[in-house]
PDB file of C-alpha atoms in Angstrom:
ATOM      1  CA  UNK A  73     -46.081 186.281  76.262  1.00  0.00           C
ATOM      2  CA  UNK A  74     -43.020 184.341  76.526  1.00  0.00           C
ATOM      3  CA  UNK A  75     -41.636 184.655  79.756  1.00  0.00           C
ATOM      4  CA  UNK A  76     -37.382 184.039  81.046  1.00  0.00           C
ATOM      5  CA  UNK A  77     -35.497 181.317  80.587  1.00  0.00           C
ATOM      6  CA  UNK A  78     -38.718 179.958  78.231  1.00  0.00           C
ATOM      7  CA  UNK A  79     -40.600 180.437  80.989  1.00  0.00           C
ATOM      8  CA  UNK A  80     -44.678 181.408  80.587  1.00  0.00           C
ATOM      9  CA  UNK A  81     -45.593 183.468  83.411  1.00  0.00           C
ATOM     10  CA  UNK A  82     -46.730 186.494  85.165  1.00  0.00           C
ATOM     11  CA  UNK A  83     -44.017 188.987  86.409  1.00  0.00           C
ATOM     12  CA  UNK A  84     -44.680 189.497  90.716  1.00  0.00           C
ATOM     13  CA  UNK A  85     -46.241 192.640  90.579  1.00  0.00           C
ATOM     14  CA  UNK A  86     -47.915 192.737  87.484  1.00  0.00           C
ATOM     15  CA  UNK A  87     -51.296 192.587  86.577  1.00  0.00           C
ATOM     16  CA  UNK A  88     -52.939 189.199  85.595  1.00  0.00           C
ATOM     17  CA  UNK A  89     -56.222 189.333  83.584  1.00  0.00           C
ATOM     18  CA  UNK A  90     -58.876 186.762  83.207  1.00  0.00           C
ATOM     19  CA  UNK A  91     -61.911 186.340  80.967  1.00  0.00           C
ATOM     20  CA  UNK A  92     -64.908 184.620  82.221  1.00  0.00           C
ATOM     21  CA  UNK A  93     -67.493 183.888  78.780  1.00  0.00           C
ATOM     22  CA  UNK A  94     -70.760 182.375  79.764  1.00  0.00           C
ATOM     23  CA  UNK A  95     -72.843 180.883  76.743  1.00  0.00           C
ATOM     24  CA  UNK A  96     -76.249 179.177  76.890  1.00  0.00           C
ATOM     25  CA  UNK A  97     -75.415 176.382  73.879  1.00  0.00           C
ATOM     26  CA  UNK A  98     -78.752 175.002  74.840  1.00  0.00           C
ATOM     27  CA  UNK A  99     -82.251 175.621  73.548  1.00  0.00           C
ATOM     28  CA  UNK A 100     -83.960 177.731  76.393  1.00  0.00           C
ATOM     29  CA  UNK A 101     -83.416 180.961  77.440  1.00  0.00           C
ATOM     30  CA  UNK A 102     -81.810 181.133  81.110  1.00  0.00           C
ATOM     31  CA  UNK A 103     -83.670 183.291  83.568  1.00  0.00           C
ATOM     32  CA  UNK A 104     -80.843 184.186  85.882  1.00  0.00           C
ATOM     33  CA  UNK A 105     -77.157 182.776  87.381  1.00  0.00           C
ATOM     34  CA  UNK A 106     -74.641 182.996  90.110  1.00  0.00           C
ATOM     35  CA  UNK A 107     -71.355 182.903  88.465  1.00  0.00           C
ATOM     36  CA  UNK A 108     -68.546 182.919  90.627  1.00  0.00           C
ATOM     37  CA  UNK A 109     -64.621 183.033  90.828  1.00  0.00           C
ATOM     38  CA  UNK A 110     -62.171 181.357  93.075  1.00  0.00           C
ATOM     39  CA  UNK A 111     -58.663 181.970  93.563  1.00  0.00           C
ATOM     40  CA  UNK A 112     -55.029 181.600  95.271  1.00  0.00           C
ATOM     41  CA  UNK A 113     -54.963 184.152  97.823  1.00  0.00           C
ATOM     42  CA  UNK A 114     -50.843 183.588  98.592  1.00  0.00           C
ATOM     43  CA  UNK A 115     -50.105 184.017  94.554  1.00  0.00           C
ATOM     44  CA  UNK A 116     -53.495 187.055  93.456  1.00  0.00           C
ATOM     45  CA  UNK A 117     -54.761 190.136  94.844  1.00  0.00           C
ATOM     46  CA  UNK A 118     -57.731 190.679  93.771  1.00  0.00           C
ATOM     47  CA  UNK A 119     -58.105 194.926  91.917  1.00  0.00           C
ATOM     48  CA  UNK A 120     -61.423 194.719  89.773  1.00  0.00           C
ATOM     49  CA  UNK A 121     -63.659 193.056  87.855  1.00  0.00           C
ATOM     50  CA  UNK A 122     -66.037 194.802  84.920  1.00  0.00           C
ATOM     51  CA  UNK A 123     -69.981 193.869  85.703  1.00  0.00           C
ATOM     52  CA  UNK A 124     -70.705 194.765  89.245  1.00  0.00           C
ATOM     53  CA  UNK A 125     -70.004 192.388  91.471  1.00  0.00           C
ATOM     54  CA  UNK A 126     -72.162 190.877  93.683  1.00  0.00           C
ATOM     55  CA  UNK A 127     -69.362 189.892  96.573  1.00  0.00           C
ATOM     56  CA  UNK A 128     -65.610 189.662  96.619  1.00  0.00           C
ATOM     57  CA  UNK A 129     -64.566 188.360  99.737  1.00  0.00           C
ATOM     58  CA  UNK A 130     -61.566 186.268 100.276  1.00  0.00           C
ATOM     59  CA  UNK A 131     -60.657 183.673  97.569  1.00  0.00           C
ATOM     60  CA  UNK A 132     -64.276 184.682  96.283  1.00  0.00           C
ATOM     61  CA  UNK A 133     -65.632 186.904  93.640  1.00  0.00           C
ATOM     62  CA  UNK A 134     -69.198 186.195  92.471  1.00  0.00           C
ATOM     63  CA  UNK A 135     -71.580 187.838  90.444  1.00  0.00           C
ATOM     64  CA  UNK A 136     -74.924 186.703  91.832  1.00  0.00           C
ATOM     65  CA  UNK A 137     -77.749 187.962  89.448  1.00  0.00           C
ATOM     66  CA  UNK A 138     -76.211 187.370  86.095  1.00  0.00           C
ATOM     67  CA  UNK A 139     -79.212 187.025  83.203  1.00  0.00           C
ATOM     68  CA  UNK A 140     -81.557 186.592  81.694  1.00  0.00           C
ATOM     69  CA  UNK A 141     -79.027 184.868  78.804  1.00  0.00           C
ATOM     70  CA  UNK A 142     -81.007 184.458  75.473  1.00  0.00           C
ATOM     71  CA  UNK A 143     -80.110 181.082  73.447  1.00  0.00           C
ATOM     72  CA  UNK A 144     -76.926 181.342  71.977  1.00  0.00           C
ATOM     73  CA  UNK A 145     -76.195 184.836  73.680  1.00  0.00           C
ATOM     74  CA  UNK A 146     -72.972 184.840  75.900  1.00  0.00           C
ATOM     75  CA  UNK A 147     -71.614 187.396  78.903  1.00  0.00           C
ATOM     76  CA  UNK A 148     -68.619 188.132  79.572  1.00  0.00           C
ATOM     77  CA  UNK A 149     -66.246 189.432  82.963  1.00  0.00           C
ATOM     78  CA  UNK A 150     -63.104 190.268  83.440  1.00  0.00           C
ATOM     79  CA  UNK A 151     -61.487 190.128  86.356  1.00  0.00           C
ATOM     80  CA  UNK A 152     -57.886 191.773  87.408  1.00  0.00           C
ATOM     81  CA  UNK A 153     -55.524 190.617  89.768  1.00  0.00           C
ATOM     82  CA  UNK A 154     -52.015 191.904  91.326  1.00  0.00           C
ATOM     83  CA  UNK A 155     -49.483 188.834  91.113  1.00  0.00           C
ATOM     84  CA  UNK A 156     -48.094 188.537  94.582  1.00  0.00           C
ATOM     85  CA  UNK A 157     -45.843 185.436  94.810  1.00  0.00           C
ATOM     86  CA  UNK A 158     -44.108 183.277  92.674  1.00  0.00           C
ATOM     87  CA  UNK A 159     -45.748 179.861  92.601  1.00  0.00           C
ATOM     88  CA  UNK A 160     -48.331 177.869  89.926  1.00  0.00           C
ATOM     89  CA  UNK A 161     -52.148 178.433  90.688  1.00  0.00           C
ATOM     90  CA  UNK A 162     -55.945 177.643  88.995  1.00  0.00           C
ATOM     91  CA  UNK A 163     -58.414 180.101  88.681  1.00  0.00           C
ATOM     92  CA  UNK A 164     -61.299 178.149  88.754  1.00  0.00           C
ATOM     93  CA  UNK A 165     -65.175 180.078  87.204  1.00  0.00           C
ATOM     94  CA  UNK A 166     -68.470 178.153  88.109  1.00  0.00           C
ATOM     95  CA  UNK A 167     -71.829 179.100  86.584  1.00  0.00           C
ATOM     96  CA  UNK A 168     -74.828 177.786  88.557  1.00  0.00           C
ATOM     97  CA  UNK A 169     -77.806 178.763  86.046  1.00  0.00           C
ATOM     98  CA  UNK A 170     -81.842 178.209  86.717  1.00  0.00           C
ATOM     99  CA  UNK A 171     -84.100 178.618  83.535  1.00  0.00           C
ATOM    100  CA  UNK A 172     -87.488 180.538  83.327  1.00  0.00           C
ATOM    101  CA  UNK A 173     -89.711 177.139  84.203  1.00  0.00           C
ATOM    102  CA  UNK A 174     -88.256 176.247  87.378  1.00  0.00           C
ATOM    103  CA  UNK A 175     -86.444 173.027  85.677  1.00  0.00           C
ATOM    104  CA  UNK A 176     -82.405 172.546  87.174  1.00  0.00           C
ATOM    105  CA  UNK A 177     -79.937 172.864  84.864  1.00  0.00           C
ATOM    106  CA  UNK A 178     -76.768 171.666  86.432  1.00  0.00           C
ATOM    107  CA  UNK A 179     -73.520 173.907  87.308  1.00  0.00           C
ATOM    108  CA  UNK A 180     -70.744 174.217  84.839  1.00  0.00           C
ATOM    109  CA  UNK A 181     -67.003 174.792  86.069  1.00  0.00           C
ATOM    110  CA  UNK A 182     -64.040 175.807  83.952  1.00  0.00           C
ATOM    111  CA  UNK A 183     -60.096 176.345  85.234  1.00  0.00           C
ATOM    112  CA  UNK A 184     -57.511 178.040  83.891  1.00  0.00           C
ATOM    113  CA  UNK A 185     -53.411 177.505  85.304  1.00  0.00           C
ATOM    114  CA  UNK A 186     -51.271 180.642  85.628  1.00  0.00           C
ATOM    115  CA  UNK A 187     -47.949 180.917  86.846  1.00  0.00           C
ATOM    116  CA  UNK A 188     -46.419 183.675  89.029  1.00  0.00           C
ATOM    117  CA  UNK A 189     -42.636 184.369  87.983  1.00  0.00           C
ATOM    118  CA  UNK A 190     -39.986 186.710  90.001  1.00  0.00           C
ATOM    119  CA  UNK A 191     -37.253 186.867  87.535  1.00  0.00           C
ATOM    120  CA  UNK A 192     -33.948 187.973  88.750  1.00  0.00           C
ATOM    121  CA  UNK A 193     -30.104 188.394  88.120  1.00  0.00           C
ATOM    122  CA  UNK A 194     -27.271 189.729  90.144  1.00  0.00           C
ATOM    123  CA  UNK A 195     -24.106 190.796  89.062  1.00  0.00           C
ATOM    124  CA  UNK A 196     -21.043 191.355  90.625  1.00  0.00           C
ATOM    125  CA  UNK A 197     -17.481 192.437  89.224  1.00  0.00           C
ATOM    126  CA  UNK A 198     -14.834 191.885  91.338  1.00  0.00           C
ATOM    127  CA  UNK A 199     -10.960 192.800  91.004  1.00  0.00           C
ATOM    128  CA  UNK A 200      -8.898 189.889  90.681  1.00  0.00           C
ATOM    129  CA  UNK A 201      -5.118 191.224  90.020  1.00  0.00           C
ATOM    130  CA  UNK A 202      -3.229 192.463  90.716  1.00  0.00           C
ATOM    131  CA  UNK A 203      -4.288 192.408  94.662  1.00  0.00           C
ATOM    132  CA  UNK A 204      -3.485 194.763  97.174  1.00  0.00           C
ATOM    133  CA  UNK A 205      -2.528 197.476  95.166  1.00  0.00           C
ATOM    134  CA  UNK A 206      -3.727 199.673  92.300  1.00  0.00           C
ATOM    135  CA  UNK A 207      -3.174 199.069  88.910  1.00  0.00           C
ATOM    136  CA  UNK A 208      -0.081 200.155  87.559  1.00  0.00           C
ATOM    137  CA  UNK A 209       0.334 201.575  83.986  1.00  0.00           C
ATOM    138  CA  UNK A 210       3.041 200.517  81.088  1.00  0.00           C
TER     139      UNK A 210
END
């Protein structure tokens, strides 16, 4: 949504939305995941996320028992945020899966920028002539 002045951002105030898609593009079936969420505390306010949950604390939100995830089968969260402050942040997801064997499979971490915009504009009209006395009519 373009922003002012060409600006892309997030009015202060408003609500920000992410979506966090999780997809196993390998070949085995994942048993279970953490997936987690971090971001700016000074620019966010964390409201809600859909999926219960495990934690939000802090800069933290994390979902701690996300699975079993099928080959090719994807989850999705989203997560709502009040925009606080003006300023330029990342929103940062990491998935941390194990599979059904026991075998590691090593943590994935995606980022997104936002940017947090307080547009504003004051106007003021001032009388200029004639000074120190009221207008006269002609």
């Amino acid at each position: 949504m373009p922003g002012f002045w060409g600006m892309i951002g997030t009015a202060t105030g408003e609500v920000v939305t992410f979506r966090i898609s999780v997809t196993n593009s390998g070949d085995t079936a994942i048993d279970t995941m953490v997936v987690s969420d971090t971001f700016n505390t000074t620019l966010l306010s964390f409201l809600n996320a859909t999926g219960t949950q495990s934690s939000a604390s802090g800069n933290l939100i994390t979902w701690s028992n996300v699975g079993p995830l099928v080959v090719g089968g994807t989850t999705n969260f989203q997560i709502q945020f009040r925009a606080l402050a003006s300023g330029v942040g990342t929103n940062v997801a990491v998935s941390v899966p194990t599979i059904t064997n026991g075998i590691p499979v090593p943590p994935v971490t995606n980022s997104v920028p936002h940017t947090n915009v307080n547009p504003r504009i004051d106007i003021v009209k001032t009388l200029v002539a004639p000074v120190g006395r009221p207008a006269a009519a002609r």
